[in-house]
Amino acid sequence: MSESENKQYTQQNNDNEYHFRQDPQYDLSGKGESDVDDSKSSSHWNDWPFIIIFIISCFGFIAISGIVLHYWNTKTSIYGSSHIYSSTDTSTLNSNTAICFIFACVISVVLACLGYMLCKMKSRWFIVCGIIFNIVCGLGTAIMYLSLRYWSAGIVFLVFTLFSAWCYWTMRSRIPFSCEVLTFVMSGINWYPKMLIVQTIGTVVSFAFGIWFSLTITAAYMRFDPKGNNSQTCDSSSTGSCSYSKLIGSLVVIFFCGYYITEVIRNVIHVSVSGVFGSYYYQKNSDQGPPKSPIWNAFKRAITYCFGSICFGSLIVSILETIKALLNLVKNNFISNDNTGGQIGMFIVNIIMSLINWLAQYFNHYAYAFIALYGKPYLASAKETYHMFRQKGMDALVNDNLINVGIGFYATFAAYISTLFTYLYLRFTKPDYNANGEYTAPILAFSFVISIQIVNIINETIRSGAATFFICLGNDPEVLMHTDKEKFDKIFQAYPDVLHKLNHQDA
């Protein structure tokens, strides 16, 4: 924004009047906030073919999980069933690993709940504290790994820590606006605390599925890995053969279906909570008043009319996540074979895939909020999101919405702790299958990914509220000016571009 515009906006603020500027190229519909309930007037199932794809994926995951877990159950004498230190298999993952993953899931849930409590009690300091804690813990973890001469993990955590510090330094000027957004989100939760029911359900479901996902991965190695004790049973008529091709094939199915189901769970929560925050923004002080059961109405739309759109967007991210996981397996193979050229190549490819995956997730997060507010199909909502990013700018959204970054950093902090516990667990229990350390890297990677998924689902209430508020503020800032003038004044001081109004597309 230019200096002359800043002076003009300051004068408007002093005169206690605001003049909203609207981009005529963006406003193709001219409908305004009344479209928040547009899904009610056009109640039909959007993108329904993707519901079928999701159902098939669920059955596929259940089928392969049943096969490998049944094999595990019939071979408990070989792999062990409940003991941490005892297992006769020495060449592939066993019950020791499963218990390790369960502990990692518990730690992730506990840390996520603590983070939510901190955000509710000290919302203004949550962003700063989250970043500082990540820097301190990440640096400490990196130093510990380096002191133990575990160079790869130490360097990775050191890079994450330096990136966190750089983000904090470059985005510090945006923190005041993010604090105001976070205050609004917490006030929305206080306005309708039943939103916490969605969070609780998401926590329980994500925790249960995270454990199921972890056990299925472990059992797949037991069933299809041709090494070790598996060579004694793989060729029997009752179990079938084992091979690396079958192992990789089963992992592809498990990764894809597991990521897909996880993404859908998280996005159903996101759309449900976004619908409630939309009601809070538009109807909290309106003449008609808020709806009687906003959380139930929003959840009902999320699992019916909007479910196909959720499955559509989740499918895209799940494919990217699966490709990324497979690339990690290839990278670990290069590491175990001391292939330096392959490691360098996979490092570059992983950076590119991580960037693409992050962009897809970030874009979808706002697209789902549009789906919740206006009830349109995924492609139409994606078009609206694209036009919003084109007008406001991707950098503006990232910097102006530090809440997402703060919670992401806290999720990374929880993943740091979970991964650190996993490493210490392997170090002190010393499972025979990991005598040479060849399984350390993939187990740490699985623990990190699972922890990130769990914490992100638990914190979806806060992230969804922040994204929804930004969209509502961009489309209809005058609503907040009339319903909460004091709040709008504070936002204007921290973010003068709030007067540059945008309306959603008529797609």
mmCIF file of C-alpha atoms in Angstrom, residues 127-505:
data_model
loop_
_atom_site.group_PDB
_atom_site.id
_atom_site.type_symbol
_atom_site.label_atom_id
_atom_site.label_comp_id
_atom_site.label_asym_id
_atom_site.label_seq_id
_atom_site.Cartn_x
_atom_site.Cartn_y
_atom_site.Cartn_z
ATOM 1 C CA ILE A 127 2.385 -17.361 18.163
ATOM 2 C CA VAL A 128 5.586 -15.958 19.643
ATOM 3 C CA CYS A 129 5.904 -18.720 22.241
ATOM 4 C CA GLY A 130 5.234 -21.407 19.654
ATOM 5 C CA ILE A 131 8.027 -20.161 17.395
ATOM 6 C CA ILE A 132 10.492 -19.671 20.260
ATOM 7 C CA PHE A 133 9.795 -23.132 21.673
ATOM 8 C CA ASN A 134 10.379 -24.627 18.239
ATOM 9 C CA ILE A 135 13.684 -22.844 17.852
ATOM 10 C CA VAL A 136 14.915 -23.908 21.292
ATOM 11 C CA CYS A 137 13.721 -27.519 21.064
ATOM 12 C CA GLY A 138 14.800 -27.906 17.459
ATOM 13 C CA LEU A 139 18.268 -26.567 18.245
ATOM 14 C CA GLY A 140 18.566 -28.806 21.300
ATOM 15 C CA THR A 141 17.478 -31.859 19.311
ATOM 16 C CA ALA A 142 19.934 -31.052 16.520
ATOM 17 C CA ILE A 143 22.788 -30.634 18.999
ATOM 18 C CA MET A 144 21.948 -33.952 20.646
ATOM 19 C CA TYR A 145 21.904 -35.821 17.338
ATOM 20 C CA LEU A 146 25.174 -34.206 16.250
ATOM 21 C CA SER A 147 26.823 -35.029 19.580
ATOM 22 C CA LEU A 148 25.769 -38.669 19.090
ATOM 23 C CA ARG A 149 27.280 -38.520 15.570
ATOM 24 C CA TYR A 150 23.921 -39.194 13.953
ATOM 25 C CA TRP A 151 24.730 -36.662 11.262
ATOM 26 C CA SER A 152 21.744 -36.973 8.922
ATOM 27 C CA ALA A 153 19.123 -36.376 11.634
ATOM 28 C CA GLY A 154 21.211 -33.618 13.230
ATOM 29 C CA ILE A 155 21.576 -31.705 9.965
ATOM 30 C CA VAL A 156 17.863 -32.047 9.114
ATOM 31 C CA PHE A 157 16.746 -30.712 12.496
ATOM 32 C CA LEU A 158 19.306 -27.908 12.315
ATOM 33 C CA VAL A 159 17.927 -26.819 8.919
ATOM 34 C CA PHE A 160 14.366 -26.850 10.308
ATOM 35 C CA THR A 161 15.497 -24.733 13.256
ATOM 36 C CA LEU A 162 17.252 -22.145 11.103
ATOM 37 C CA PHE A 163 14.196 -21.927 8.839
ATOM 38 C CA SER A 164 11.959 -21.343 11.871
ATOM 39 C CA ALA A 165 14.218 -18.555 13.108
ATOM 40 C CA TRP A 166 14.247 -16.914 9.668
ATOM 41 C CA CYS A 167 10.439 -17.034 9.453
ATOM 42 C CA TYR A 168 10.095 -15.422 12.874
ATOM 43 C CA TRP A 169 12.438 -12.590 11.930
ATOM 44 C CA THR A 170 10.851 -11.793 8.555
ATOM 45 C CA MET A 171 7.228 -12.079 9.734
ATOM 46 C CA ARG A 172 7.490 -10.260 13.059
ATOM 47 C CA SER A 173 5.754 -7.136 11.702
ATOM 48 C CA ARG A 174 2.635 -9.202 10.894
ATOM 49 C CA ILE A 175 2.198 -10.604 14.393
ATOM 50 C CA PRO A 176 -0.192 -7.833 15.637
ATOM 51 C CA PHE A 177 -2.753 -8.624 12.924
ATOM 52 C CA SER A 178 -2.415 -12.351 13.553
ATOM 53 C CA CYS A 179 -3.010 -11.753 17.252
ATOM 54 C CA GLU A 180 -6.270 -9.975 16.437
ATOM 55 C CA VAL A 181 -7.338 -12.856 14.208
ATOM 56 C CA LEU A 182 -6.484 -15.354 16.929
ATOM 57 C CA THR A 183 -8.462 -13.327 19.461
ATOM 58 C CA PHE A 184 -11.465 -13.456 17.128
ATOM 59 C CA VAL A 185 -11.092 -17.225 16.728
ATOM 60 C CA MET A 186 -10.966 -17.817 20.470
ATOM 61 C CA SER A 187 -13.990 -15.549 20.978
ATOM 62 C CA GLY A 188 -15.812 -17.641 18.381
ATOM 63 C CA ILE A 189 -15.009 -20.795 20.328
ATOM 64 C CA ASN A 190 -16.268 -19.136 23.513
ATOM 65 C CA TRP A 191 -19.424 -18.054 21.641
ATOM 66 C CA TYR A 192 -20.165 -21.636 20.636
ATOM 67 C CA PRO A 193 -18.075 -24.004 22.801
ATOM 68 C CA LYS A 194 -19.792 -27.036 21.288
ATOM 69 C CA MET A 195 -17.220 -26.686 18.512
ATOM 70 C CA LEU A 196 -14.927 -28.467 20.950
ATOM 71 C CA ILE A 197 -17.062 -31.559 20.410
ATOM 72 C CA VAL A 198 -15.832 -31.636 16.825
ATOM 73 C CA GLN A 199 -12.281 -31.275 18.061
ATOM 74 C CA THR A 200 -12.752 -34.092 20.578
ATOM 75 C CA ILE A 201 -14.249 -36.398 17.954
ATOM 76 C CA GLY A 202 -11.418 -35.530 15.590
ATOM 77 C CA THR A 203 -8.861 -36.254 18.313
ATOM 78 C CA VAL A 204 -10.325 -39.664 19.120
ATOM 79 C CA VAL A 205 -10.795 -40.675 15.489
ATOM 80 C CA SER A 206 -7.350 -39.462 14.426
ATOM 81 C CA PHE A 207 -5.706 -41.148 17.409
ATOM 82 C CA ALA A 208 -7.420 -44.459 16.692
ATOM 83 C CA PHE A 209 -6.701 -44.336 12.979
ATOM 84 C CA GLY A 210 -3.102 -43.248 13.609
ATOM 85 C CA ILE A 211 -2.547 -46.377 15.685
ATOM 86 C CA TRP A 212 -4.297 -48.536 13.073
ATOM 87 C CA PHE A 213 -2.198 -46.955 10.320
ATOM 88 C CA SER A 214 1.020 -47.569 12.278
ATOM 89 C CA LEU A 215 0.189 -51.188 13.058
ATOM 90 C CA THR A 216 -0.712 -51.853 9.425
ATOM 91 C CA ILE A 217 2.635 -50.495 8.225
ATOM 92 C CA THR A 218 4.464 -52.673 10.750
ATOM 93 C CA ALA A 219 2.430 -55.764 9.873
ATOM 94 C CA ALA A 220 3.061 -55.210 6.147
ATOM 95 C CA TYR A 221 6.800 -55.522 6.760
ATOM 96 C CA MET A 222 6.197 -58.689 8.776
ATOM 97 C CA ARG A 223 4.022 -60.203 6.061
ATOM 98 C CA PHE A 224 5.868 -59.320 2.859
ATOM 99 C CA ASP A 225 9.504 -58.601 3.804
ATOM 100 C CA PRO A 226 11.453 -61.659 2.528
ATOM 101 C CA LYS A 227 14.262 -61.288 5.065
ATOM 102 C CA GLY A 228 14.769 -63.063 8.370
ATOM 103 C CA ASN A 229 12.209 -65.434 9.833
ATOM 104 C CA ASN A 230 9.830 -64.643 6.981
ATOM 105 C CA SER A 231 11.928 -66.929 4.742
ATOM 106 C CA GLN A 232 10.688 -69.873 6.788
ATOM 107 C CA THR A 233 6.994 -69.188 6.149
ATOM 108 C CA CYS A 234 6.782 -67.136 2.951
ATOM 109 C CA ASP A 235 6.795 -70.149 0.650
ATOM 110 C CA SER A 236 4.138 -72.079 2.531
ATOM 111 C CA SER A 237 0.782 -72.612 0.872
ATOM 112 C CA SER A 238 -1.035 -71.038 3.811
ATOM 113 C CA THR A 239 0.729 -67.690 3.687
ATOM 114 C CA GLY A 240 1.856 -67.239 0.109
ATOM 115 C CA SER A 241 5.158 -65.868 -1.128
ATOM 116 C CA CYS A 242 7.048 -62.787 0.028
ATOM 117 C CA SER A 243 9.034 -60.394 -2.124
ATOM 118 C CA TYR A 244 10.216 -56.823 -2.202
ATOM 119 C CA SER A 245 7.784 -56.087 -5.035
ATOM 120 C CA LYS A 246 4.855 -57.243 -2.894
ATOM 121 C CA LEU A 247 6.195 -55.258 0.053
ATOM 122 C CA ILE A 248 6.468 -52.068 -2.004
ATOM 123 C CA GLY A 249 3.063 -52.682 -3.598
ATOM 124 C CA SER A 250 1.384 -53.144 -0.236
ATOM 125 C CA LEU A 251 3.084 -50.029 1.150
ATOM 126 C CA VAL A 252 1.845 -47.993 -1.831
ATOM 127 C CA VAL A 253 -1.741 -49.064 -1.115
ATOM 128 C CA ILE A 254 -1.353 -48.515 2.636
ATOM 129 C CA PHE A 255 0.257 -45.097 2.240
ATOM 130 C CA PHE A 256 -2.287 -43.867 -0.295
ATOM 131 C CA CYS A 257 -5.383 -45.131 1.507
ATOM 132 C CA GLY A 258 -4.031 -44.118 4.909
ATOM 133 C CA TYR A 259 -3.165 -40.593 3.804
ATOM 134 C CA TYR A 260 -6.471 -40.296 1.940
ATOM 135 C CA ILE A 261 -8.548 -41.311 4.959
ATOM 136 C CA THR A 262 -6.504 -39.049 7.230
ATOM 137 C CA GLU A 263 -6.950 -36.074 4.902
ATOM 138 C CA VAL A 264 -10.703 -36.620 4.637
ATOM 139 C CA ILE A 265 -11.043 -36.833 8.437
ATOM 140 C CA ARG A 266 -9.115 -33.604 8.868
ATOM 141 C CA ASN A 267 -10.988 -31.761 6.126
ATOM 142 C CA VAL A 268 -14.433 -32.818 7.360
ATOM 143 C CA ILE A 269 -13.516 -31.212 10.680
ATOM 144 C CA HIS A 270 -12.189 -28.160 8.833
ATOM 145 C CA VAL A 271 -15.361 -27.666 6.773
ATOM 146 C CA SER A 272 -17.614 -28.237 9.799
ATOM 147 C CA VAL A 273 -15.790 -25.711 11.949
ATOM 148 C CA SER A 274 -15.535 -23.206 9.084
ATOM 149 C CA GLY A 275 -19.317 -23.304 8.731
ATOM 150 C CA VAL A 276 -19.736 -22.457 12.415
ATOM 151 C CA PHE A 277 -17.280 -19.570 12.208
ATOM 152 C CA GLY A 278 -19.132 -18.308 9.145
ATOM 153 C CA SER A 279 -22.321 -18.212 11.217
ATOM 154 C CA TYR A 280 -20.448 -16.430 14.001
ATOM 155 C CA TYR A 281 -19.068 -13.778 11.665
ATOM 156 C CA TYR A 282 -22.294 -13.021 9.811
ATOM 157 C CA GLN A 283 -25.052 -13.777 12.309
ATOM 158 C CA LYS A 284 -23.799 -13.313 15.867
ATOM 159 C CA ASN A 285 -25.339 -9.819 16.168
ATOM 160 C CA SER A 286 -27.830 -9.972 13.316
ATOM 161 C CA ASP A 287 -31.564 -9.382 13.677
ATOM 162 C CA GLN A 288 -32.377 -13.006 12.915
ATOM 163 C CA GLY A 289 -29.778 -14.238 15.374
ATOM 164 C CA PRO A 290 -27.514 -17.262 15.105
ATOM 165 C CA PRO A 291 -28.902 -20.651 14.026
ATOM 166 C CA LYS A 292 -29.991 -23.057 16.743
ATOM 167 C CA SER A 293 -27.465 -25.802 16.008
ATOM 168 C CA PRO A 294 -24.702 -24.373 13.795
ATOM 169 C CA ILE A 295 -22.221 -27.163 14.474
ATOM 170 C CA TRP A 296 -24.703 -29.899 13.601
ATOM 171 C CA ASN A 297 -25.872 -28.100 10.450
ATOM 172 C CA ALA A 298 -22.284 -27.520 9.335
ATOM 173 C CA PHE A 299 -21.253 -31.112 10.052
ATOM 174 C CA LYS A 300 -24.321 -32.431 8.228
ATOM 175 C CA ARG A 301 -23.404 -30.410 5.131
ATOM 176 C CA ALA A 302 -19.779 -31.570 5.390
ATOM 177 C CA ILE A 303 -20.718 -35.267 5.303
ATOM 178 C CA THR A 304 -23.474 -34.910 2.696
ATOM 179 C CA TYR A 305 -23.563 -32.116 0.110
ATOM 180 C CA CYS A 306 -19.918 -31.068 0.553
ATOM 181 C CA PHE A 307 -18.444 -34.535 1.130
ATOM 182 C CA GLY A 308 -17.690 -35.174 -2.534
ATOM 183 C CA SER A 309 -15.800 -31.883 -2.764
ATOM 184 C CA ILE A 310 -13.838 -32.800 0.364
ATOM 185 C CA CYS A 311 -12.944 -36.180 -1.150
ATOM 186 C CA PHE A 312 -11.928 -34.461 -4.416
ATOM 187 C CA GLY A 313 -9.453 -32.084 -2.795
ATOM 188 C CA SER A 314 -8.167 -34.714 -0.370
ATOM 189 C CA LEU A 315 -7.447 -37.076 -3.265
ATOM 190 C CA ILE A 316 -5.035 -34.577 -4.812
ATOM 191 C CA VAL A 317 -3.075 -34.111 -1.588
ATOM 192 C CA SER A 318 -3.094 -37.859 -0.850
ATOM 193 C CA ILE A 319 -1.516 -38.657 -4.213
ATOM 194 C CA LEU A 320 1.237 -36.128 -3.520
ATOM 195 C CA GLU A 321 1.757 -37.526 -0.004
ATOM 196 C CA THR A 322 2.035 -41.069 -1.373
ATOM 197 C CA ILE A 323 4.593 -40.030 -3.985
ATOM 198 C CA LYS A 324 6.560 -38.252 -1.272
ATOM 199 C CA ALA A 325 6.515 -41.336 0.984
ATOM 200 C CA LEU A 326 7.700 -43.578 -1.859
ATOM 201 C CA LEU A 327 10.506 -41.153 -2.652
ATOM 202 C CA ASN A 328 11.564 -41.367 0.994
ATOM 203 C CA LEU A 329 11.785 -45.162 0.663
ATOM 204 C CA VAL A 330 13.986 -44.753 -2.414
ATOM 205 C CA LYS A 331 16.136 -42.228 -0.566
ATOM 206 C CA ASN A 332 16.565 -44.597 2.388
ATOM 207 C CA ASN A 333 17.630 -47.342 -0.026
ATOM 208 C CA PHE A 334 20.311 -45.056 -1.459
ATOM 209 C CA ILE A 335 21.467 -44.232 2.072
ATOM 210 C CA SER A 336 21.760 -47.900 3.061
ATOM 211 C CA ASN A 337 23.757 -48.610 -0.136
ATOM 212 C CA ASP A 338 26.042 -45.557 0.346
ATOM 213 C CA ASN A 339 25.021 -44.175 -3.060
ATOM 214 C CA THR A 340 26.087 -40.528 -2.788
ATOM 215 C CA GLY A 341 24.820 -39.486 -6.219
ATOM 216 C CA GLY A 342 21.435 -41.034 -5.578
ATOM 217 C CA GLN A 343 21.193 -39.343 -2.183
ATOM 218 C CA ILE A 344 21.901 -35.919 -3.696
ATOM 219 C CA GLY A 345 19.380 -36.471 -6.483
ATOM 220 C CA MET A 346 16.665 -37.654 -4.108
ATOM 221 C CA PHE A 347 17.383 -34.736 -1.778
ATOM 222 C CA ILE A 348 16.642 -32.280 -4.604
ATOM 223 C CA VAL A 349 13.549 -34.216 -5.705
ATOM 224 C CA ASN A 350 12.242 -34.335 -2.119
ATOM 225 C CA ILE A 351 12.627 -30.567 -1.787
ATOM 226 C CA ILE A 352 10.590 -30.026 -4.965
ATOM 227 C CA MET A 353 7.903 -32.509 -3.882
ATOM 228 C CA SER A 354 7.704 -30.981 -0.412
ATOM 229 C CA LEU A 355 7.162 -27.533 -1.932
ATOM 230 C CA ILE A 356 4.442 -28.799 -4.295
ATOM 231 C CA ASN A 357 2.746 -30.684 -1.470
ATOM 232 C CA TRP A 358 2.823 -27.637 0.807
ATOM 233 C CA LEU A 359 1.343 -25.401 -1.897
ATOM 234 C CA ALA A 360 -1.463 -27.899 -2.536
ATOM 235 C CA GLN A 361 -2.300 -28.189 1.170
ATOM 236 C CA TYR A 362 -2.193 -24.431 1.712
ATOM 237 C CA PHE A 363 -4.386 -23.760 -1.321
ATOM 238 C CA ASN A 364 -6.881 -26.462 -0.334
ATOM 239 C CA HIS A 365 -7.151 -25.122 3.201
ATOM 240 C CA TYR A 366 -8.723 -21.908 1.892
ATOM 241 C CA ALA A 367 -10.673 -23.709 -0.841
ATOM 242 C CA TYR A 368 -12.398 -25.842 1.809
ATOM 243 C CA ALA A 369 -13.321 -22.707 3.738
ATOM 244 C CA PHE A 370 -14.990 -21.381 0.568
ATOM 245 C CA ILE A 371 -16.833 -24.705 0.261
ATOM 246 C CA ALA A 372 -18.080 -24.393 3.839
ATOM 247 C CA LEU A 373 -19.196 -20.766 3.414
ATOM 248 C CA TYR A 374 -20.781 -20.890 -0.043
ATOM 249 C CA GLY A 375 -21.497 -24.599 -0.651
ATOM 250 C CA LYS A 376 -20.068 -24.765 -4.163
ATOM 251 C CA PRO A 377 -18.192 -27.664 -5.852
ATOM 252 C CA TYR A 378 -14.461 -28.055 -5.384
ATOM 253 C CA LEU A 379 -13.394 -26.649 -8.758
ATOM 254 C CA ALA A 380 -15.615 -23.577 -8.339
ATOM 255 C CA SER A 381 -14.260 -22.994 -4.838
ATOM 256 C CA ALA A 382 -10.717 -23.510 -6.115
ATOM 257 C CA LYS A 383 -11.364 -20.840 -8.757
ATOM 258 C CA GLU A 384 -12.544 -18.424 -6.064
ATOM 259 C CA THR A 385 -9.467 -19.203 -3.995
ATOM 260 C CA TYR A 386 -7.224 -18.604 -6.991
ATOM 261 C CA HIS A 387 -8.777 -15.197 -7.661
ATOM 262 C CA MET A 388 -8.435 -14.271 -3.994
ATOM 263 C CA PHE A 389 -4.753 -15.230 -4.046
ATOM 264 C CA ARG A 390 -4.297 -13.348 -7.312
ATOM 265 C CA GLN A 391 -5.723 -10.130 -5.864
ATOM 266 C CA LYS A 392 -4.355 -10.298 -2.324
ATOM 267 C CA GLY A 393 -1.212 -12.198 -3.190
ATOM 268 C CA MET A 394 0.110 -15.486 -1.811
ATOM 269 C CA ASP A 395 2.779 -13.709 0.220
ATOM 270 C CA ALA A 396 0.165 -11.421 1.772
ATOM 271 C CA LEU A 397 -1.967 -14.359 2.896
ATOM 272 C CA VAL A 398 1.002 -16.248 4.301
ATOM 273 C CA ASN A 399 2.372 -13.249 6.187
ATOM 274 C CA ASP A 400 -0.982 -11.872 7.314
ATOM 275 C CA ASN A 401 -2.124 -15.199 8.688
ATOM 276 C CA LEU A 402 0.722 -16.137 11.000
ATOM 277 C CA ILE A 403 -1.653 -18.234 13.065
ATOM 278 C CA ASN A 404 -1.376 -21.064 10.565
ATOM 279 C CA VAL A 405 2.395 -20.781 10.717
ATOM 280 C CA GLY A 406 2.403 -20.657 14.512
ATOM 281 C CA ILE A 407 0.259 -23.765 14.813
ATOM 282 C CA GLY A 408 2.313 -25.461 12.125
ATOM 283 C CA PHE A 409 5.441 -24.693 14.104
ATOM 284 C CA TYR A 410 3.816 -26.115 17.225
ATOM 285 C CA ALA A 411 2.903 -29.247 15.272
ATOM 286 C CA THR A 412 6.540 -29.467 14.188
ATOM 287 C CA PHE A 413 7.600 -29.069 17.812
ATOM 288 C CA ALA A 414 5.339 -31.963 18.807
ATOM 289 C CA ALA A 415 6.771 -34.010 15.937
ATOM 290 C CA TYR A 416 10.301 -33.167 17.123
ATOM 291 C CA ILE A 417 9.520 -34.518 20.586
ATOM 292 C CA SER A 418 7.768 -37.595 19.201
ATOM 293 C CA THR A 419 10.661 -38.331 16.843
ATOM 294 C CA LEU A 420 13.187 -37.777 19.624
ATOM 295 C CA PHE A 421 11.319 -40.256 21.819
ATOM 296 C CA THR A 422 11.278 -42.755 18.945
ATOM 297 C CA TYR A 423 15.034 -42.448 18.516
ATOM 298 C CA LEU A 424 15.689 -42.847 22.252
ATOM 299 C CA TYR A 425 13.287 -45.795 22.335
ATOM 300 C CA LEU A 426 15.219 -47.562 19.581
ATOM 301 C CA ARG A 427 18.510 -46.692 21.230
ATOM 302 C CA PHE A 428 17.621 -48.072 24.676
ATOM 303 C CA THR A 429 15.487 -51.092 23.687
ATOM 304 C CA LYS A 430 18.017 -52.097 21.001
ATOM 305 C CA PRO A 431 15.761 -54.306 18.850
ATOM 306 C CA ASP A 432 17.680 -56.998 16.993
ATOM 307 C CA TYR A 433 16.193 -56.109 13.610
ATOM 308 C CA ASN A 434 17.823 -52.663 13.889
ATOM 309 C CA ALA A 435 21.245 -53.844 15.037
ATOM 310 C CA ASN A 436 22.921 -52.073 12.114
ATOM 311 C CA GLY A 437 20.625 -49.028 12.235
ATOM 312 C CA GLU A 438 19.149 -49.630 8.779
ATOM 313 C CA TYR A 439 15.558 -49.152 9.999
ATOM 314 C CA THR A 440 16.246 -46.058 12.109
ATOM 315 C CA ALA A 441 15.621 -43.524 9.328
ATOM 316 C CA PRO A 442 12.280 -44.939 8.056
ATOM 317 C CA ILE A 443 10.959 -45.463 11.608
ATOM 318 C CA LEU A 444 11.840 -41.875 12.541
ATOM 319 C CA ALA A 445 10.193 -40.663 9.324
ATOM 320 C CA PHE A 446 6.996 -42.634 10.034
ATOM 321 C CA SER A 447 6.886 -41.285 13.591
ATOM 322 C CA PHE A 448 7.368 -37.701 12.385
ATOM 323 C CA VAL A 449 4.648 -37.931 9.716
ATOM 324 C CA ILE A 450 2.120 -39.624 12.007
ATOM 325 C CA SER A 451 2.722 -37.028 14.733
ATOM 326 C CA ILE A 452 2.264 -34.147 12.281
ATOM 327 C CA GLN A 453 -1.017 -35.655 11.048
ATOM 328 C CA ILE A 454 -2.409 -36.132 14.565
ATOM 329 C CA VAL A 455 -1.486 -32.661 15.844
ATOM 330 C CA ASN A 456 -2.801 -30.953 12.709
ATOM 331 C CA ILE A 457 -6.191 -32.648 13.067
ATOM 332 C CA ILE A 458 -6.474 -31.712 16.742
ATOM 333 C CA ASN A 459 -5.667 -28.051 16.042
ATOM 334 C CA GLU A 460 -8.027 -27.842 13.069
ATOM 335 C CA THR A 461 -10.523 -25.779 15.054
ATOM 336 C CA ILE A 462 -8.074 -22.898 15.387
ATOM 337 C CA ARG A 463 -6.697 -23.137 11.858
ATOM 338 C CA SER A 464 -10.159 -23.364 10.316
ATOM 339 C CA GLY A 465 -11.388 -20.357 12.262
ATOM 340 C CA ALA A 466 -8.407 -18.276 11.171
ATOM 341 C CA ALA A 467 -8.816 -19.115 7.470
ATOM 342 C CA THR A 468 -12.583 -18.550 7.578
ATOM 343 C CA PHE A 469 -12.191 -15.191 9.295
ATOM 344 C CA PHE A 470 -9.668 -14.036 6.679
ATOM 345 C CA ILE A 471 -12.037 -14.962 3.838
ATOM 346 C CA CYS A 472 -15.043 -13.343 5.531
ATOM 347 C CA LEU A 473 -13.007 -10.235 6.268
ATOM 348 C CA GLY A 474 -11.891 -10.039 2.645
ATOM 349 C CA ASN A 475 -15.392 -10.525 1.227
ATOM 350 C CA ASP A 476 -17.472 -8.515 3.713
ATOM 351 C CA PRO A 477 -15.365 -6.355 6.051
ATOM 352 C CA GLU A 478 -18.282 -3.973 6.621
ATOM 353 C CA VAL A 479 -20.105 -6.746 8.488
ATOM 354 C CA LEU A 480 -17.438 -6.746 11.199
ATOM 355 C CA MET A 481 -17.368 -2.943 11.207
ATOM 356 C CA HIS A 482 -21.079 -2.828 12.063
ATOM 357 C CA THR A 483 -21.116 -5.737 14.524
ATOM 358 C CA ASP A 484 -17.824 -5.039 16.347
ATOM 359 C CA LYS A 485 -16.502 -1.547 15.642
ATOM 360 C CA GLU A 486 -13.751 -1.715 18.267
ATOM 361 C CA LYS A 487 -12.429 -4.966 16.846
ATOM 362 C CA PHE A 488 -12.504 -3.570 13.327
ATOM 363 C CA ASP A 489 -10.528 -0.496 14.407
ATOM 364 C CA LYS A 490 -7.788 -2.701 15.852
ATOM 365 C CA ILE A 491 -7.652 -4.784 12.690
ATOM 366 C CA PHE A 492 -7.492 -1.644 10.555
ATOM 367 C CA GLN A 493 -4.508 -0.369 12.537
ATOM 368 C CA ALA A 494 -2.666 -3.651 12.047
ATOM 369 C CA TYR A 495 -3.888 -4.335 8.496
ATOM 370 C CA PRO A 496 -4.992 -1.229 6.525
ATOM 371 C CA ASP A 497 -5.672 -3.347 3.416
ATOM 372 C CA VAL A 498 -8.819 -4.567 5.154
ATOM 373 C CA LEU A 499 -10.610 -1.755 3.295
ATOM 374 C CA HIS A 500 -9.738 -3.369 -0.040
ATOM 375 C CA LYS A 501 -12.881 -5.489 -0.288
ATOM 376 C CA LEU A 502 -13.224 -8.634 -2.364
ATOM 377 C CA ASN A 503 -16.352 -10.616 -3.240
ATOM 378 C CA HIS A 504 -16.436 -14.283 -4.148
ATOM 379 C CA GLN A 505 -16.687 -15.349 -7.764
#
